[in-house]
Tab-separated table of C-alpha atoms in Angstrom:
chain	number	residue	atom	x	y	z
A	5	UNK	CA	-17.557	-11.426	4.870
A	6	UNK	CA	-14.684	-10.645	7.156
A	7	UNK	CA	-13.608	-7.101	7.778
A	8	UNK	CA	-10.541	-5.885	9.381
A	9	UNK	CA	-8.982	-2.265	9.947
A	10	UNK	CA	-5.313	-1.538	9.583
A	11	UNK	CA	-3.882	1.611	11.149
A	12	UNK	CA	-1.160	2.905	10.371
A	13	UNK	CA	1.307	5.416	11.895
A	14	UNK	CA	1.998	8.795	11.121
A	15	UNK	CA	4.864	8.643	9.389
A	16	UNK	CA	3.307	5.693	7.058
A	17	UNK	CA	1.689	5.753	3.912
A	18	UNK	CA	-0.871	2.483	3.216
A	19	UNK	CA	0.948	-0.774	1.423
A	20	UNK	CA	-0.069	-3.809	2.184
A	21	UNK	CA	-1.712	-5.722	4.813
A	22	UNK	CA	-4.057	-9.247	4.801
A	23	UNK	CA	-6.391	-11.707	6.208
A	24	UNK	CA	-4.029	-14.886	5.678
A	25	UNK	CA	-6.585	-17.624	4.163
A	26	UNK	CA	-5.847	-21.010	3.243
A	27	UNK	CA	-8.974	-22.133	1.246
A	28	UNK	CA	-7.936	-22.183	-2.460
A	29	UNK	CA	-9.909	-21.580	-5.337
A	30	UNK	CA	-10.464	-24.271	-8.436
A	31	UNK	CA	-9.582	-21.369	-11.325
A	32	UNK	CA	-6.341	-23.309	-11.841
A	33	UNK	CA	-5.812	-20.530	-15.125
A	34	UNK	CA	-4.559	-18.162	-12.012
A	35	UNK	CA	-1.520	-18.572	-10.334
A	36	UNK	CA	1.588	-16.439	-8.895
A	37	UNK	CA	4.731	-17.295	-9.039
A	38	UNK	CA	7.406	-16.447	-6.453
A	39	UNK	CA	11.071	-15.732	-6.079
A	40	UNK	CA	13.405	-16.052	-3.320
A	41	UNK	CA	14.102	-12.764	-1.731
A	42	UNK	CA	17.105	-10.716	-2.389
A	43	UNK	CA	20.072	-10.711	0.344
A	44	UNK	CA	20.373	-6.475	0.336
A	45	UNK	CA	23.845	-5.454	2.114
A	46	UNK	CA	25.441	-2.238	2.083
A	47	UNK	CA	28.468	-2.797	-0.511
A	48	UNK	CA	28.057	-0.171	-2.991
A	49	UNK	CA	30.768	-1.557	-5.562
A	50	UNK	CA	33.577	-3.602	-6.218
A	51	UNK	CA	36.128	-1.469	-4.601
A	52	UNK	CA	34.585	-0.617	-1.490
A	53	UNK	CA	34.700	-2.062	2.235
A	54	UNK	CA	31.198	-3.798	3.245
A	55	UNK	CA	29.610	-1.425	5.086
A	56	UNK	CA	28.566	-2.592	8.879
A	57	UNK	CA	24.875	-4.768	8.450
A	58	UNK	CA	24.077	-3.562	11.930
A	59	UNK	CA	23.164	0.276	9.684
A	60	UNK	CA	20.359	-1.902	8.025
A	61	UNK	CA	19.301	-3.498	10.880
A	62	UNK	CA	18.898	-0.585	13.031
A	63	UNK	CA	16.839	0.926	10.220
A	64	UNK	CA	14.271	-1.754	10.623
A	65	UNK	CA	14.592	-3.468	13.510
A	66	UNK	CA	11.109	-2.442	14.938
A	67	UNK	CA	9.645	-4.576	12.175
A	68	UNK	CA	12.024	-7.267	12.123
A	69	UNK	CA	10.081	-9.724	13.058
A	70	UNK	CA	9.805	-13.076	10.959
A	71	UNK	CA	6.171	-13.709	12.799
A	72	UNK	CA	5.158	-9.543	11.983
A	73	UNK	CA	6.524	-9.415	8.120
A	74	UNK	CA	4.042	-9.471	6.038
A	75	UNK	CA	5.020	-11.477	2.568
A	76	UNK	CA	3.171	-9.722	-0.176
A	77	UNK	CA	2.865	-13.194	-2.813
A	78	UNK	CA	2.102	-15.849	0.083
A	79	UNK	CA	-0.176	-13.859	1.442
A	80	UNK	CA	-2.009	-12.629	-1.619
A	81	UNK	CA	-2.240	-15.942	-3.317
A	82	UNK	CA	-5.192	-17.174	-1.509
A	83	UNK	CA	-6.981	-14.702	-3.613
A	84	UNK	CA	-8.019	-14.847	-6.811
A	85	UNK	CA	-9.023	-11.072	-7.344
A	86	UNK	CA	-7.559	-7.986	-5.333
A	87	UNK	CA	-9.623	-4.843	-5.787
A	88	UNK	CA	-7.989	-1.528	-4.624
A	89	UNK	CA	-10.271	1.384	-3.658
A	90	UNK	CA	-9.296	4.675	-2.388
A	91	UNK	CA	-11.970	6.138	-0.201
A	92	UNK	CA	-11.377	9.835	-0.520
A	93	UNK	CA	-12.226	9.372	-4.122
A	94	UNK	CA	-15.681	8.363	-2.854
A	95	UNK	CA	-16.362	10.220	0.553
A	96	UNK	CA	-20.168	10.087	0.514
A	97	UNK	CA	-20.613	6.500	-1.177
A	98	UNK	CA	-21.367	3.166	1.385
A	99	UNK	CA	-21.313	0.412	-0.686
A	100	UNK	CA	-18.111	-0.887	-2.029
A	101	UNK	CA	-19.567	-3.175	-4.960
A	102	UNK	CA	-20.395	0.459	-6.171
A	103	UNK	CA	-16.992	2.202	-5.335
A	104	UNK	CA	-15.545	-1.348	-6.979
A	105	UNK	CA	-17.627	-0.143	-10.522
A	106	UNK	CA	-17.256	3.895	-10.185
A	107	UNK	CA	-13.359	3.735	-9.631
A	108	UNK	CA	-12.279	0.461	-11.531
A	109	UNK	CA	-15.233	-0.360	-14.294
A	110	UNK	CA	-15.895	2.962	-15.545
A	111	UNK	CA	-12.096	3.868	-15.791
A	112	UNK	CA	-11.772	1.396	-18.136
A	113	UNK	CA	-14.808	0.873	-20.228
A	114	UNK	CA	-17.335	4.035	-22.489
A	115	UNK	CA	-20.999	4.116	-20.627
A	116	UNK	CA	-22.177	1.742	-23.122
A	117	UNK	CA	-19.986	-1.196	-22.436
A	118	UNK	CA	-20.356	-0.979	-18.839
A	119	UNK	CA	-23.406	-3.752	-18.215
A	120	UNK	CA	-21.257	-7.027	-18.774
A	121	UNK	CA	-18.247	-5.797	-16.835
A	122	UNK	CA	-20.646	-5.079	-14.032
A	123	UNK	CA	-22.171	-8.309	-14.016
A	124	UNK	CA	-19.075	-9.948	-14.478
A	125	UNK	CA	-17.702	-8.219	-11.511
A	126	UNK	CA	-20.545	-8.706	-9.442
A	127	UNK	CA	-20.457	-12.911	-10.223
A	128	UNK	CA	-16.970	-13.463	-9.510
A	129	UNK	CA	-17.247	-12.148	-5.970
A	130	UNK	CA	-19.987	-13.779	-5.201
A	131	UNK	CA	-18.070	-16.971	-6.037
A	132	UNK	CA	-14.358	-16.630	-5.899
A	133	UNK	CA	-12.238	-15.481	-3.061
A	134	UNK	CA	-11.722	-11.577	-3.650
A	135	UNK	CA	-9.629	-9.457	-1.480
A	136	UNK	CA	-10.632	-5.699	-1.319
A	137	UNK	CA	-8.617	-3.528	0.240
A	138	UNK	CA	-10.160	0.604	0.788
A	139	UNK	CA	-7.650	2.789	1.953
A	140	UNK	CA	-8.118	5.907	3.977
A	141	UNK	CA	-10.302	5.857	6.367
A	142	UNK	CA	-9.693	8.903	7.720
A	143	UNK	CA	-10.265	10.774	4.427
A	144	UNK	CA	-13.827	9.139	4.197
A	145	UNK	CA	-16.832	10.809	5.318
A	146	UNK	CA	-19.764	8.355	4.328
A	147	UNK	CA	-23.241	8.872	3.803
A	148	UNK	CA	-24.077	10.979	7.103
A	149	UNK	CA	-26.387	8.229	8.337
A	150	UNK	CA	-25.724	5.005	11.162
A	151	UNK	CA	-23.146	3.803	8.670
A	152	UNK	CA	-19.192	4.311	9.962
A	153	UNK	CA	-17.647	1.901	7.787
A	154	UNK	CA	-18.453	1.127	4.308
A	155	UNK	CA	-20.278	-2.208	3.712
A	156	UNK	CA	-19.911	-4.988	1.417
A	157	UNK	CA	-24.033	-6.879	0.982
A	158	UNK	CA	-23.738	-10.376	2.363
A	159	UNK	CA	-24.323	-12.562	-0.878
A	160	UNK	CA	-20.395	-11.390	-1.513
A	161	UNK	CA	-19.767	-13.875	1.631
A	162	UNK	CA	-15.925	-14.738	-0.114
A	163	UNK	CA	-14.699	-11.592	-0.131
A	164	UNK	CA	-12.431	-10.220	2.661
A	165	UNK	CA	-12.058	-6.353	3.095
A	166	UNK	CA	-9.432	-4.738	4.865
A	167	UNK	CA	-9.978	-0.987	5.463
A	168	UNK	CA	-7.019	1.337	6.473
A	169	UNK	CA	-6.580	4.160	8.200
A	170	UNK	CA	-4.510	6.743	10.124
A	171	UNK	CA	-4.922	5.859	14.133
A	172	UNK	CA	-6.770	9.030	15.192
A	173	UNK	CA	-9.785	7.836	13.181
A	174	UNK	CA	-9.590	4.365	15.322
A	175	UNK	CA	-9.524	6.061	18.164
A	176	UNK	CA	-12.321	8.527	17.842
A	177	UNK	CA	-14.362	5.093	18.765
A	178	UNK	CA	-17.266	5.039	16.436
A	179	UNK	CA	-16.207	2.432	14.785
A	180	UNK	CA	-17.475	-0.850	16.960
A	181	UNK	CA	-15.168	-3.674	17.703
A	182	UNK	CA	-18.359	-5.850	16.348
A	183	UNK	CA	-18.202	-4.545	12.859
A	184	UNK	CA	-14.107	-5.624	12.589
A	185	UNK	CA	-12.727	-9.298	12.858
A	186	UNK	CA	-9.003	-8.212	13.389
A	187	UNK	CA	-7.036	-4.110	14.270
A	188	UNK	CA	-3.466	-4.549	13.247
A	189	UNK	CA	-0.991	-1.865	12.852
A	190	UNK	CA	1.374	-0.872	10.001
A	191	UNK	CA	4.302	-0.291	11.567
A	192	UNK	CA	6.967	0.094	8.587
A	193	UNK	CA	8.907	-1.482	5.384
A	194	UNK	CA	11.145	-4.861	5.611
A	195	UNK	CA	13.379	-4.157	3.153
A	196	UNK	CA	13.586	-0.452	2.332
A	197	UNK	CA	16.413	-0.589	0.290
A	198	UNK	CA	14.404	-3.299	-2.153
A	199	UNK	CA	11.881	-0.637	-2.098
A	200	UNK	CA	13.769	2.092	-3.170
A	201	UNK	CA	15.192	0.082	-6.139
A	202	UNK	CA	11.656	-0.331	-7.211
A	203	UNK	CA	10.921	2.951	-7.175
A	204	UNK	CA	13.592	4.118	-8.527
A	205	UNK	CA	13.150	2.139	-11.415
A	206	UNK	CA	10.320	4.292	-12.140
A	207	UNK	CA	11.922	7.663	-12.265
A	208	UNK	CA	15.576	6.440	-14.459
A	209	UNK	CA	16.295	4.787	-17.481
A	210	UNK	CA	16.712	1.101	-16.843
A	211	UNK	CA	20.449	1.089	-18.156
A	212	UNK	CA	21.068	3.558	-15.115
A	213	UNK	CA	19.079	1.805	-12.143
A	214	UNK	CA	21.960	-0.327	-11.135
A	215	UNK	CA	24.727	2.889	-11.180
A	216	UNK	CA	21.921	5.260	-9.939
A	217	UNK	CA	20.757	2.855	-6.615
A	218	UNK	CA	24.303	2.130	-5.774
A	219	UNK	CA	24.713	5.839	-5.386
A	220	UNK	CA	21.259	5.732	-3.232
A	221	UNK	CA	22.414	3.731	-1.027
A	222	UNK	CA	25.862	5.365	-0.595
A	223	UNK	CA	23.837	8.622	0.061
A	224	UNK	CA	21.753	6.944	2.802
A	225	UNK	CA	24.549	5.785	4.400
A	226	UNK	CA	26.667	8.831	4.227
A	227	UNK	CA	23.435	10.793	5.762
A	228	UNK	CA	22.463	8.682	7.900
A	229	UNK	CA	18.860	8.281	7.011
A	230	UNK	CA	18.715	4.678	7.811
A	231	UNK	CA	16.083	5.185	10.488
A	232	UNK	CA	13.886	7.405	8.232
A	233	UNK	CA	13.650	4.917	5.404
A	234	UNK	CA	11.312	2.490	6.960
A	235	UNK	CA	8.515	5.088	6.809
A	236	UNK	CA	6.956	4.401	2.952
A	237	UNK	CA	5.833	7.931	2.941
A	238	UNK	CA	9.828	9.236	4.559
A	239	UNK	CA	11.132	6.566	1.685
A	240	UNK	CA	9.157	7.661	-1.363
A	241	UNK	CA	9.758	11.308	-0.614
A	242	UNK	CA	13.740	10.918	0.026
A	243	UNK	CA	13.907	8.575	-3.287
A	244	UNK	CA	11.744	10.990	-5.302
A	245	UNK	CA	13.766	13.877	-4.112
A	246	UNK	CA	17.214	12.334	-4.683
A	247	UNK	CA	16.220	11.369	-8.933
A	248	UNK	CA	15.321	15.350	-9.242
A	249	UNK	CA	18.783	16.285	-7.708
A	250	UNK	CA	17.659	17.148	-4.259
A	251	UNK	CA	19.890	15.503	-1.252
A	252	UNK	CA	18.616	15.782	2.816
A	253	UNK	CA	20.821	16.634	5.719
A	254	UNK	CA	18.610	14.003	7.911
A	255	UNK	CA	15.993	16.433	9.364
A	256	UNK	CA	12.465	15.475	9.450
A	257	UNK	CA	11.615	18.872	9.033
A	258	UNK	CA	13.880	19.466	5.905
A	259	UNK	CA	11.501	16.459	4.382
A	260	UNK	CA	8.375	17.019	4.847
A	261	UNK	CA	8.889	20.800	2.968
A	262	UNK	CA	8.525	18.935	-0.801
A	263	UNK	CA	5.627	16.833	0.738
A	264	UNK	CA	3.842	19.242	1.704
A	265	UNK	CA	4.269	21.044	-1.147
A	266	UNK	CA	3.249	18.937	-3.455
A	267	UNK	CA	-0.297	18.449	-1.443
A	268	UNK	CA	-0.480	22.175	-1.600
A	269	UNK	CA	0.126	21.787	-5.595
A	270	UNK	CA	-2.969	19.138	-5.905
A	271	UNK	CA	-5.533	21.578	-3.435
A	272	UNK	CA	-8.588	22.439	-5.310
A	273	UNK	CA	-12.137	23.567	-4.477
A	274	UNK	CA	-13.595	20.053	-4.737
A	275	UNK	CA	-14.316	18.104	-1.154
């Protein structure tokens, strides 16, 4: 099954990232359906000048690439299952069939109706095309034996992983180039300001997403954090931050204070 590793910077938080397939599965019963992107310009309302594009662009120009982007649905498609893991939430297991049932199976079902889900799980990898995606890397630290990456057994020969990771853990070279198929390297968001929208949309009332981005983007613009909002992690802080009241200045500094604290906040005594 192929394997590939996906680092991403330091300013980046994990999102998305494939092995672009083009083999398609007969369970016609699953399908996506796509929509044509959003044209996202800075015009905040009816009575204001169009703000210069060339803001935007300079926010994202390092990933503005049409042959780089990665496009979420077209990419995904190919698959008929995605299965996300998150490997600090099981630092001493190897196999991911059994991260797959501790994190997603037993979340959902009691102990005793656990068997069919299991077996369930276990049949459709072994015959339709699964992606799995485990992120953090660096946060896992396996079994203590020859293993440095966790493995998928053989008979799951459909099923792509694609393991990510912050770039020190790459780099400490235990990880052999024979284990991986393909390294690539997160580099930021396409559309930040579609992002933030989304997000957004979690924290206000629906009836006050349009009024409430609007006045996003007009702070973004007025602070100039254009070049911070391509980082997710820089993005999700600044959005989270602005719905609870609190507006940055543009320091780096003056943003990573609520992340940090908020780590802080989850620290416990568990590994």
């Amino acid at each position: 099954m192929p394997c590939s590793l996906l680092a991403t910077n330091d300013d980046s938080d994990t999102s998305t990232a494939s092995s672009v397939t083009t083999e398609h599965s007969n369970m016609s019963w699953a399908s996506f359906e796509t929509t044509e992107e959003s044209v996202i310009s800075w015009q905040f309302d009816s009575s204001s000048d169009v703000r210069d594009l060339s803001a935007y662009s300079e926010a994202i120009s390092h990933t503005n690439n049409s042959s780089n982007i990665f496009a979420d649905v077209e990419a995904l498609q190919d698959y008929m299952f995605v299965f996300y893991i998150t490997l600090r939430n099981s630092v001493k297991q190897v196999d991911v069939y059994t991260m797959i049932k501790i994190q997603i199976i037993d979340s959902i079902y009691s102990q005793n109706d656990r068997e069919k889900p299991y077996r369930l799980v276990n049949e459709i990898m072994k015959r339709e095309r699964c992606f799995v995606l485990l992120d953090g890397l660096d946060e896992w630290t396996g079994s203590g034996d020859h293993h440095n990456l966790p493995t998928l057994v053989s008979v799951y020969k459909q099923t792509v992983m694609l393991i990510a990771t912050r770039p020190w853990k790459s780099a400490e070279g235990k990880v052999k180039h024979s284990d991986i198929e393909a390294v690539l390297q997160l580099e930021g968001i396409n559309d930040p300001l579609e992002l933030s929208s989304i997000i957004l949309g979690h924290l206000v009332a629906k009836a006050e997403l349009e009024i409430k981005h609007s006045a996003f983007r007009r702070y973004i613009w007025n602070q100039k954090l254009g070049k911070l909002i391509s980082s997710p992690i820089m993005l999700s802080v600044i959005v989270c931050s602005y719905s609870e009241g609190i507006e940055f200045k543009g320091s780096k500094c003056e943003i990573y204070i609520p992340l940090l604290e908020s780590l802080f906040k989850k620290a416990n005594s568990n590994t």
